[in-house]
């Protein structure tokens, strides 16, 4: 009977596997198993200077423009253990210990099973192979592909293992490797942008990246559009009936000018003449339907919660905890729908979920799959409640500040597909004397899903109150203006990223959280409304006109990664696009740097704090004339101590450290070196 070691991505995942399988060890299908876990990435690419020959080390360690761009064929692409500071143990810890434990466990295994997250980017497969390579495994490797961490899904995946012949034939790994190498090579642009920015006098790290640069540049462009906006008023005739409906002529959104709009009220009255009133007529009456909104992704969810003050970084972290507890579905999904199997798994839970989120179960009468929401494609399925339904919203408090709202919004959005369609009657009316003046009135017939979920992501909402046409329209002068650019919000930015298909919902959310958190944040977020810090403005200016920040380039790069996953090109061939991007962008950034002072003002001059010079003592020591400082650690040497020091004797005294601790110090004069400068001074003797 073969023995397989099942490698999960993190401790929480291993616990879910153990629960599904009945323990850390056991028997399943036709093999015995043992569980183990990684902790995300355990290996990382070495620094560039550690991947090249000795004669190239200085070039690849440099941030100077003369040493860029790199020749990627110089790099060995070797990996090393990850070192990080542990705030609990107060020590820097290495992942070598975990790798050594994995190697020890693998000695007794006949095969390894990759059971890391099956995310669409190939990240889970990449980090698994990093660990497998680190232990120098030469035996069989299998892949367990699961949609979530429910017991049913895990057991199904582990009983239908996919053998992997090699890394070269493993599509998900190759896709993840291509992305990993591409992002590593793009480090050149961060170095170039930072060097150019510092040269202009702004000492910041200008972090550039596929998603970061696109987001920051789009925000900056919108803020500039708002700043440069000039109000241009116009005047036109409209009618208003006795029910409050407005009748206006249709405007072609693409037209540069509108013939019936005038720059002043006088010009309007000179050129157009209408009767003061006209009877109203009904042109058409139709019954219309609005289907339930699409299922949310993580960026849409976080954009909704941002307006309530929940930050993207916190929402992502809390959602991950809820996922690990199987309360919500897999976060890093690209799917917009769920499969029929997933629908059937969730169907028995509908009423329980409704009770938790306080939705009226009697409205959830559409219990058959909707083609708009349920399709026979996808893997993880769209974001939705998980297989474990909490007892109440209050029971979720321990998972994080946003946990209750995450489940409430996600639950109601999911339940909306089980409610009936929103049905309304649309009446189009016009004026008898002037048929070009029209109005539209929507009157609800069946509220349907709108009684369950408030679609905050919809651009336009259908009417929810009863309205009707009036009988007579009355002429008035309407004053309008050219549209002012919208204030940037997380929802607005998310819509832009969706339009160009840049990143998954989870990637957008995590990147936004990174950019808007910490002392060096680039984005300031106030309940979803966003501006840029000075550092953010500097990074955005450096990204202008670069290929890296262009949304179409980003889309093309994702397509390239997909091609690698389909074996239409190799991971190394995919790097040609980053080579061309770097070659194009560095000269562009050099020109952009000249615009920094205009946007940010003159850089602040850094002034060093003046330190009063210490008194010096001159004398003869070891037969030579020397000069040394007359005090140490706040203790001023007495004449007797000075003479002892010149006689090359050890002296002892009491002094205070910078923190006020009393120290007993002994020492003598000695030749010393500070920053390559030789000098004679008091040197304490430490035991």
XYZ file of C-alpha atoms in Angstrom:
687
model
C 0.000 0.000 0.000
C 1.647 3.325 -1.056
C 2.153 6.055 1.531
C 1.529 9.620 0.397
C 2.423 12.865 2.144
C -0.352 15.444 1.610
C 1.119 18.982 1.486
C -1.369 21.715 2.435
C -0.665 25.445 2.141
C -0.920 26.518 5.770
C -1.758 25.201 9.267
C -5.438 26.207 9.090
C -5.839 24.275 5.819
C -4.179 21.195 7.351
C -6.703 21.302 10.195
C -9.591 21.317 7.707
C -8.044 18.372 5.864
C -7.583 16.480 9.144
C -11.222 17.074 10.031
C -12.377 15.859 6.612
C -10.116 12.778 6.674
C -10.575 11.875 10.324
C -7.053 12.638 11.500
C -3.461 13.482 10.644
C -2.843 9.973 9.357
C -5.073 7.325 7.911
C -6.224 5.498 4.806
C -8.118 6.860 1.810
C -8.998 5.219 -1.509
C -5.973 3.037 -2.345
C -3.264 4.716 -0.246
C -2.209 5.572 3.302
C -1.699 9.255 4.008
C -0.027 11.689 6.368
C -0.786 15.414 6.490
C 1.696 18.263 6.643
C 1.589 21.979 5.904
C 3.667 24.790 4.504
C 3.269 28.400 5.588
C 2.664 29.980 2.220
C 5.886 30.654 0.309
C 8.894 29.066 2.051
C 11.365 29.978 -0.683
C 11.981 33.170 -2.608
C 14.159 34.239 -5.510
C 17.576 35.387 -4.349
C 18.580 39.022 -4.664
C 19.727 39.822 -8.229
C 23.387 40.201 -7.199
C 23.277 36.691 -5.688
C 22.151 35.176 -8.989
C 25.018 36.299 -11.183
C 28.731 35.639 -11.567
C 31.196 37.433 -9.291
C 32.192 39.991 -11.939
C 28.555 41.108 -12.298
C 27.617 41.388 -8.616
C 28.201 45.149 -8.351
C 26.117 45.827 -11.481
C 23.128 43.802 -10.258
C 23.285 45.237 -6.731
C 23.245 48.767 -8.149
C 20.243 51.079 -8.408
C 22.084 53.415 -10.784
C 20.664 53.992 -14.262
C 23.976 53.140 -15.898
C 23.584 49.578 -14.578
C 20.075 49.143 -16.016
C 18.494 47.334 -17.773
C 19.558 43.817 -16.857
C 20.338 40.973 -19.196
C 17.919 38.375 -17.832
C 20.053 35.556 -19.229
C 22.644 36.515 -16.574
C 20.265 35.424 -13.804
C 20.327 31.873 -12.443
C 16.795 32.221 -10.968
C 17.943 30.419 -7.829
C 15.864 30.495 -4.652
C 16.695 30.746 -0.987
C 14.943 30.481 2.374
C 12.772 33.374 3.512
C 13.954 35.242 6.598
C 11.578 37.424 8.594
C 11.523 39.090 11.983
C 9.201 37.440 14.498
C 7.738 40.096 16.791
C 6.814 37.451 19.371
C 10.194 35.745 19.699
C 12.083 38.999 18.965
C 14.292 37.054 16.557
C 14.818 36.802 12.830
C 13.564 33.382 11.776
C 14.184 31.353 8.633
C 11.873 28.988 6.759
C 14.729 26.441 6.642
C 13.327 24.777 9.756
C 9.996 24.076 8.016
C 11.794 22.799 4.898
C 13.908 20.463 7.049
C 10.766 19.123 8.745
C 9.151 18.532 5.358
C 12.236 16.692 4.137
C 12.189 14.476 7.216
C 8.492 13.632 6.708
C 9.017 12.933 3.009
C 11.664 10.254 3.733
C 8.925 7.770 4.606
C 6.632 8.697 1.688
C 6.198 6.950 -1.647
C 4.674 10.059 -3.209
C 3.780 13.670 -2.525
C 0.324 15.207 -3.021
C 0.153 18.926 -3.729
C -2.957 20.087 -1.856
C -2.249 23.819 -1.811
C -4.867 26.344 -2.963
C -5.853 25.872 -6.603
C -5.974 29.581 -7.351
C -6.165 30.780 -10.980
C -2.747 32.484 -10.942
C -0.872 29.230 -10.264
C 0.458 30.641 -6.986
C -0.451 27.551 -4.964
C 1.356 25.244 -7.381
C 4.400 27.508 -7.501
C 4.886 27.633 -3.740
C 4.387 23.867 -3.492
C 7.071 23.132 -6.094
C 9.431 25.607 -4.410
C 9.272 23.446 -1.281
C 9.432 20.158 -3.205
C 12.566 21.330 -5.043
C 14.100 22.536 -1.775
C 13.937 19.015 -0.275
C 15.296 17.575 -3.554
C 12.398 15.154 -3.968
C 12.765 12.717 -6.851
C 9.639 10.558 -6.438
C 6.067 10.743 -7.795
C 4.014 13.937 -7.364
C 0.207 14.243 -7.580
C -2.197 17.179 -7.611
C -5.418 17.333 -5.568
C -7.690 19.984 -7.085
C -10.496 21.232 -4.839
C -12.977 24.104 -5.074
C -13.201 24.791 -1.331
C -12.167 23.258 1.983
C -15.431 21.504 2.771
C -15.094 17.821 3.660
C -16.957 16.740 0.533
C -14.735 18.787 -1.759
C -11.484 17.673 -0.107
C -12.327 13.973 -0.115
C -13.449 14.176 -3.735
C -10.148 15.837 -4.703
C -8.028 13.318 -2.793
C -9.790 10.338 -4.378
C -9.296 11.735 -7.895
C -5.596 12.591 -7.878
C -3.921 13.932 -11.013
C -0.380 12.580 -11.551
C 2.202 15.222 -12.504
C 4.896 13.919 -14.830
C 7.203 16.881 -14.219
C 7.254 20.619 -13.551
C 7.745 21.139 -17.265
C 4.323 19.597 -17.992
C 2.512 21.129 -15.012
C 0.547 24.011 -16.558
C -0.467 25.795 -13.340
C 3.132 25.787 -12.103
C 4.461 27.131 -15.403
C 1.881 29.919 -15.324
C 2.793 30.830 -11.750
C 6.512 30.683 -12.578
C 6.087 33.048 -15.543
C 4.258 35.580 -13.381
C 6.837 35.219 -10.605
C 9.802 35.830 -12.923
C 8.035 38.707 -14.706
C 7.297 40.513 -11.464
C 10.871 39.911 -10.240
C 12.305 41.403 -13.448
C 9.982 44.411 -13.133
C 11.991 45.306 -10.002
C 14.244 47.186 -12.425
C 11.544 49.813 -12.914
C 11.198 50.369 -9.159
C 14.964 50.882 -8.998
C 14.945 53.266 -11.961
C 11.960 55.278 -10.708
C 13.401 55.499 -7.188
C 16.823 56.605 -8.434
C 15.313 59.266 -10.695
C 12.978 60.494 -7.942
C 15.796 60.785 -5.394
C 17.944 62.593 -7.956
C 15.258 65.295 -8.035
C 15.469 65.606 -4.252
C 12.555 63.411 -3.105
C 13.880 60.566 -0.904
C 11.117 57.993 -1.409
C 10.971 54.442 -2.700
C 8.940 54.609 -5.917
C 7.362 51.147 -5.965
C 6.234 50.324 -9.487
C 4.245 47.247 -10.515
C 1.648 46.006 -12.969
C -1.354 46.656 -10.757
C 0.100 49.319 -8.439
C 1.183 51.627 -11.244
C -2.098 51.300 -13.147
C -4.137 52.090 -10.010
C -2.062 55.071 -8.866
C -1.845 56.605 -12.324
C -5.614 56.328 -12.866
C -6.307 58.042 -9.529
C -3.794 60.799 -10.309
C -5.309 61.424 -13.741
C -8.773 61.732 -12.212
C -7.557 64.120 -9.508
C -5.879 66.211 -12.206
C -9.099 66.247 -14.245
C -10.994 67.522 -11.187
C -8.331 70.158 -10.481
C -8.376 71.377 -14.093
C -12.156 71.286 -14.434
C -13.694 74.528 -15.664
C -17.432 74.945 -15.341
C -19.131 75.694 -18.653
C -22.847 76.474 -18.120
C -25.527 75.909 -20.728
C -29.218 76.766 -20.965
C -32.024 74.805 -22.613
C -35.812 74.595 -22.522
C -37.523 71.763 -20.697
C -41.065 71.079 -19.493
C -42.326 69.872 -16.110
C -45.765 68.300 -15.648
C -48.083 68.491 -12.633
C -46.712 65.148 -11.324
C -43.123 66.422 -11.274
C -41.899 64.585 -14.391
C -39.309 66.394 -16.536
C -39.622 66.367 -20.359
C -36.413 66.922 -22.321
C -35.000 66.335 -25.773
C -32.596 63.429 -26.337
C -28.881 64.232 -26.287
C -26.329 62.245 -28.280
C -23.641 61.414 -25.729
C -20.973 61.288 -28.458
C -21.864 64.665 -29.988
C -19.412 67.495 -29.350
C -22.154 70.135 -29.435
C -25.878 70.063 -28.701
C -27.822 72.401 -31.023
C -30.538 73.305 -28.498
C -28.151 74.223 -25.668
C -27.007 77.854 -25.445
C -24.278 79.660 -23.469
C -26.734 82.137 -21.915
C -30.416 82.427 -21.108
C -30.679 85.445 -23.425
C -29.232 83.493 -26.348
C -31.694 80.675 -25.656
C -34.694 83.016 -25.685
C -33.469 84.735 -28.853
C -33.204 81.461 -30.776
C -36.014 79.192 -29.527
C -39.712 79.822 -28.881
C -42.282 77.421 -27.367
C -45.743 77.724 -25.901
C -45.796 78.119 -22.133
C -47.591 74.769 -21.768
C -48.615 71.668 -23.683
C -50.794 68.650 -23.020
C -49.068 65.370 -22.152
C -49.557 62.173 -24.153
C -48.577 58.557 -23.522
C -46.320 57.112 -26.248
C -45.842 53.569 -24.952
C -46.443 51.308 -21.980
C -44.345 48.157 -21.470
C -43.785 45.645 -18.704
C -40.063 45.143 -18.039
C -37.903 42.837 -15.968
C -34.610 43.242 -14.086
C -32.778 40.040 -13.132
C -30.951 39.705 -9.800
C -27.491 41.321 -9.817
C -24.395 39.256 -10.481
C -22.565 37.618 -7.600
C -19.942 39.763 -5.883
C -16.207 39.413 -6.129
C -13.961 40.461 -3.266
C -13.158 43.921 -4.667
C -16.869 44.685 -5.160
C -17.577 43.553 -1.606
C -14.745 45.632 -0.137
C -15.848 48.685 -2.182
C -19.321 48.445 -0.616
C -17.872 48.133 2.888
C -15.367 50.958 2.279
C -18.247 53.453 2.414
C -18.908 52.233 5.955
C -15.302 52.823 7.019
C -13.921 49.285 6.654
C -10.475 49.289 5.059
C -9.670 46.921 2.205
C -6.747 45.324 4.047
C -8.918 44.494 7.049
C -11.767 43.157 4.873
C -9.351 40.833 3.057
C -7.811 39.561 6.299
C -11.206 38.992 7.906
C -12.605 37.295 4.805
C -9.603 34.916 4.811
C -10.346 33.919 8.424
C -14.004 33.339 7.560
C -12.931 31.202 4.597
C -10.614 29.087 6.725
C -13.594 28.466 9.013
C -15.666 27.507 5.900
C -18.156 30.317 6.602
C -17.530 31.961 3.205
C -16.182 30.607 -0.088
C -12.687 30.775 -1.584
C -11.501 34.415 -1.821
C -9.074 34.415 -4.770
C -11.526 33.273 -7.431
C -11.959 34.630 -10.951
C -15.373 33.002 -11.381
C -18.482 35.155 -11.821
C -20.951 32.263 -11.543
C -21.300 28.996 -9.637
C -21.646 25.477 -11.016
C -24.788 23.387 -10.827
C -23.127 21.140 -8.253
C -22.283 24.150 -6.086
C -25.854 25.399 -6.475
C -27.234 22.041 -5.332
C -24.851 21.983 -2.357
C -26.022 25.427 -1.249
C -29.749 24.951 -1.903
C -30.485 23.221 1.458
C -28.758 26.111 3.274
C -30.797 28.948 1.746
C -33.325 29.295 4.578
C -30.599 29.065 7.250
C -28.580 31.808 5.581
C -31.720 33.935 5.246
C -32.384 33.621 8.983
C -28.850 34.767 9.826
C -28.890 37.842 7.536
C -32.527 38.686 8.392
C -33.922 38.113 4.902
C -37.548 37.077 4.376
C -37.486 33.390 3.329
C -41.008 33.658 1.926
C -39.567 35.860 -0.833
C -37.026 33.187 -1.859
C -39.332 31.244 -4.175
C -37.028 30.863 -7.198
C -35.327 27.626 -6.137
C -34.151 26.528 -9.601
C -30.798 27.486 -11.185
C -30.710 30.751 -13.093
C -28.634 30.620 -16.321
C -27.243 34.050 -15.429
C -25.824 32.769 -12.146
C -25.394 28.996 -12.555
C -23.266 27.632 -15.412
C -21.311 24.458 -16.081
C -17.920 26.142 -15.993
C -15.534 27.474 -13.390
C -13.717 25.934 -10.463
C -14.087 27.663 -7.105
C -17.240 29.498 -8.086
C -18.050 33.125 -7.349
C -17.785 34.547 -3.829
C -20.704 33.388 -1.671
C -21.519 32.019 1.811
C -19.684 28.811 2.718
C -20.987 25.390 3.751
C -20.935 26.309 7.456
C -23.777 28.662 8.356
C -23.135 30.674 11.549
C -25.725 30.659 14.305
C -26.019 34.455 14.121
C -24.204 37.546 12.918
C -23.088 38.199 16.491
C -21.200 34.894 16.519
C -18.879 36.279 13.812
C -17.433 39.132 15.873
C -14.258 37.211 16.757
C -13.217 36.915 13.104
C -12.682 40.649 12.657
C -14.372 44.067 12.687
C -15.990 43.616 9.255
C -17.021 39.957 9.672
C -20.697 40.627 10.335
C -21.097 43.016 7.417
C -19.116 40.726 5.088
C -21.502 37.867 5.766
C -24.600 40.043 5.682
C -23.800 41.681 2.327
C -22.432 38.482 0.773
C -25.395 36.468 2.046
C -28.058 38.847 0.747
C -26.314 39.159 -2.610
C -26.282 35.359 -2.887
C -29.918 35.016 -1.771
C -31.059 37.545 -4.375
C -30.834 34.854 -7.076
C -33.466 32.826 -5.200
C -35.925 35.714 -5.237
C -38.159 36.544 -8.174
C -37.264 39.094 -10.827
C -37.963 42.755 -10.203
C -40.860 43.639 -12.507
C -41.966 47.136 -13.353
C -44.052 49.016 -15.895
C -42.262 51.565 -18.022
C -44.333 54.392 -19.494
C -42.813 56.791 -22.014
C -44.652 60.080 -22.412
C -44.199 63.184 -24.536
C -45.797 66.552 -25.172
C -48.630 66.727 -27.683
C -47.340 69.955 -29.226
C -43.649 69.029 -29.021
C -43.178 65.211 -29.285
C -39.362 65.484 -29.118
C -39.704 66.350 -25.416
C -40.007 63.001 -23.630
C -40.042 61.524 -20.144
C -39.845 57.982 -18.737
C -41.787 56.766 -15.710
C -41.072 53.396 -14.070
C -43.664 51.921 -11.710
C -42.946 48.747 -9.684
C -45.231 45.747 -10.146
C -43.292 43.036 -8.251
C -40.360 44.083 -6.050
C -38.791 40.604 -6.192
C -35.089 40.482 -5.319
C -35.066 44.180 -4.373
C -36.763 43.202 -1.108
C -33.720 41.035 -0.334
C -30.691 42.946 -1.580
C -29.771 46.572 -2.194
C -27.521 46.490 -5.254
C -25.019 49.203 -4.347
C -22.824 48.269 -7.284
C -25.512 49.114 -9.848
C -24.843 52.279 -11.851
C -28.554 53.022 -12.160
C -31.420 51.847 -10.041
C -34.910 51.272 -11.389
C -37.673 53.188 -9.668
C -39.033 51.674 -6.484
C -41.880 54.124 -5.900
C -45.145 54.443 -7.829
C -45.216 57.336 -10.338
C -47.446 58.340 -13.229
C -47.683 60.880 -16.021
C -49.241 64.268 -15.408
C -51.713 65.984 -17.746
C -49.961 69.235 -18.683
C -46.314 70.205 -19.161
C -45.113 73.712 -18.263
C -42.132 75.369 -19.943
C -39.059 76.398 -17.901
C -35.423 77.284 -18.513
C -33.016 74.608 -17.330
C -29.473 75.591 -16.430
C -26.912 72.803 -16.681
C -23.170 72.502 -16.971
C -20.545 70.225 -18.460
C -20.199 67.122 -16.255
C -17.635 67.408 -13.476
C -15.219 64.461 -13.215
C -16.332 61.979 -10.573
C -14.597 61.967 -7.195
C -12.298 58.929 -7.033
C -13.637 56.174 -4.798
C -12.688 52.543 -4.264
C -15.838 51.566 -6.175
C -14.886 53.889 -9.049
C -11.351 52.455 -9.183
C -12.677 48.895 -8.977
C -14.943 49.583 -11.971
C -11.937 50.814 -13.984
C -9.942 47.667 -13.125
C -12.890 45.452 -14.057
C -13.309 47.224 -17.391
C -9.765 46.305 -18.406
C -9.852 42.926 -16.623
C -6.863 43.850 -14.456
C -6.407 41.356 -11.609
C -8.876 39.223 -9.682
C -11.189 40.643 -7.030
C -8.868 39.439 -4.268
C -5.718 40.775 -5.979
C -7.318 44.182 -6.486
C -8.367 44.253 -2.841
C -4.984 43.166 -1.459
C -3.074 45.650 -3.642
C -5.448 48.472 -2.718
C -5.042 47.524 0.953
C -1.254 47.578 0.607
C -1.243 50.988 -1.096
C -3.583 52.558 1.478
C -1.951 51.208 4.678
C 1.058 52.097 6.790
C 3.163 55.224 7.315
C 4.413 55.124 3.710
C 0.946 54.733 2.168
C 0.405 56.050 -1.341
C -3.402 56.285 -1.030
C -5.535 57.977 1.626
C -8.945 56.331 1.997
C -11.746 58.087 3.894
C -14.822 55.859 3.793
C -14.177 54.849 0.217
C -13.253 58.317 -1.095
C -9.616 58.411 -2.109
C -6.778 60.858 -2.650
C -3.026 60.408 -3.063
C -0.281 61.221 -0.578
C 2.730 63.153 -1.862
C 4.570 59.850 -2.202
C 1.626 58.463 -4.171
C 1.629 61.499 -6.473
C 5.357 61.056 -7.105
C 4.940 57.378 -7.997
C 1.979 58.163 -10.278
C 3.903 60.898 -12.109
C 6.768 58.477 -12.726
C 4.266 55.975 -14.183
C 2.828 58.385 -16.769
C 3.046 57.103 -20.363
C 4.827 53.923 -19.277
C 3.854 50.560 -20.638
C 3.913 49.115 -17.130
C 0.996 51.317 -16.030
C -1.019 51.030 -19.237
C -4.155 48.890 -18.712
C -3.879 47.276 -22.137
C -0.311 46.195 -21.372
C -1.452 44.637 -18.112
C -4.225 42.787 -19.935
C -1.701 41.572 -22.520
C 0.651 40.327 -19.787
C -2.157 38.292 -18.188
C -2.912 36.843 -21.619
C 0.762 35.881 -21.913
C 0.629 34.089 -18.555
C -2.446 32.210 -19.791
C -0.537 31.245 -22.938
C 2.249 29.838 -20.780
C -0.343 27.811 -18.862
C -1.621 26.446 -22.189
C 1.971 25.648 -23.320
C 1.681 28.073 -26.231
C 4.925 29.671 -25.022
C 7.493 28.987 -22.303
C 7.929 30.913 -19.072
C 11.257 32.262 -20.350
C 9.693 33.385 -23.650
C 7.089 35.276 -21.641
C 9.888 37.415 -20.196
C 10.432 39.057 -23.573
C 7.502 41.348 -22.748
C 9.126 42.653 -19.541
C 12.429 43.179 -21.386
C 10.639 45.379 -23.935
C 8.683 47.135 -21.180
C 11.839 48.036 -19.247
C 13.598 49.244 -22.403
C 10.645 51.511 -23.194
C 9.840 52.758 -19.700
C 13.216 53.860 -18.281
C 13.667 56.735 -20.799
C 10.010 57.710 -20.246
C 10.559 57.809 -16.481
C 13.635 60.005 -16.973
C 11.409 62.610 -18.648
C 8.660 62.173 -16.040
C 11.102 62.958 -13.233
C 11.427 66.510 -14.598
C 7.730 67.067 -13.756
C 8.029 66.254 -10.044
C 8.928 69.743 -8.822
C 6.018 71.292 -10.697
C 3.589 68.922 -8.943
C 5.212 68.627 -5.512
C 7.047 71.914 -5.117
C 10.684 72.278 -4.186
C 11.943 69.322 -2.123
C 12.604 69.979 1.534
C 16.240 70.424 2.352
C 17.424 67.969 4.959
C 19.228 69.729 7.786
C 21.497 67.881 10.135
C 21.284 68.595 13.815
C 24.331 70.504 14.940
C 26.272 68.760 17.693
C 28.444 70.843 19.948
C 32.103 69.785 19.614
C 33.512 67.925 22.588
C 36.579 69.157 24.440
C 39.840 67.544 23.384
C 42.904 66.528 25.395
C 46.415 66.576 23.931
C 49.361 64.633 25.336
C 52.037 62.022 24.689
C 50.894 58.372 24.546
C 53.226 55.535 23.664
C 55.837 58.065 22.586
C 53.632 59.954 20.129
C 51.546 63.133 20.262
C 47.833 62.287 20.440
C 44.531 64.110 20.811
C 41.421 62.427 22.196
C 37.979 63.319 23.508
C 37.893 64.416 27.135
C 34.792 62.399 28.077
C 33.060 59.087 27.536
C 29.347 58.291 27.990
C 28.839 61.599 29.797
C 31.759 61.072 32.186
C 34.436 63.777 32.017
C 37.911 62.406 32.708
C 39.603 63.795 35.830
C 43.229 65.067 35.601
C 44.325 61.866 37.369
C 42.422 59.685 34.871
C 43.877 61.640 31.937
C 47.411 61.036 33.214
C 46.672 57.332 33.713
C 45.358 57.031 30.175
C 48.449 58.736 28.736
C 50.549 56.289 30.769
C 48.703 53.474 28.904
C 46.928 52.390 32.107
C 43.381 51.078 32.574
C 40.937 53.313 34.397
C 37.508 52.562 35.911
C 34.556 54.871 36.499
C 30.779 54.968 36.710
C 28.637 56.443 33.888
C 25.092 56.370 32.562
C 23.819 54.832 29.337
C 21.478 56.747 26.987
C 18.571 55.025 28.744
C 19.796 56.166 32.179
C 21.233 52.838 33.313
C 24.243 53.123 35.633
C 27.312 51.386 34.160
C 30.651 50.403 35.679
C 33.164 51.005 32.900
C 36.827 50.079 32.590
C 39.133 50.791 29.658
C 42.191 52.496 28.222
C 43.351 54.413 25.158
C 43.612 52.436 21.913
C 44.050 52.889 18.190
C 40.623 52.688 16.577
C 38.902 53.050 13.177
C 35.567 54.728 12.421
C 34.299 54.877 8.814
C 37.826 54.223 7.545
C 39.201 57.074 9.681
C 41.934 56.120 12.155
C 42.028 57.816 15.549
C 43.088 57.347 19.172
C 40.367 57.255 21.782
C 39.088 55.673 24.970
C 38.108 52.055 24.396
C 35.974 50.292 27.033
C 36.737 46.680 27.942
C 33.615 44.506 27.658
C 33.596 41.077 29.239
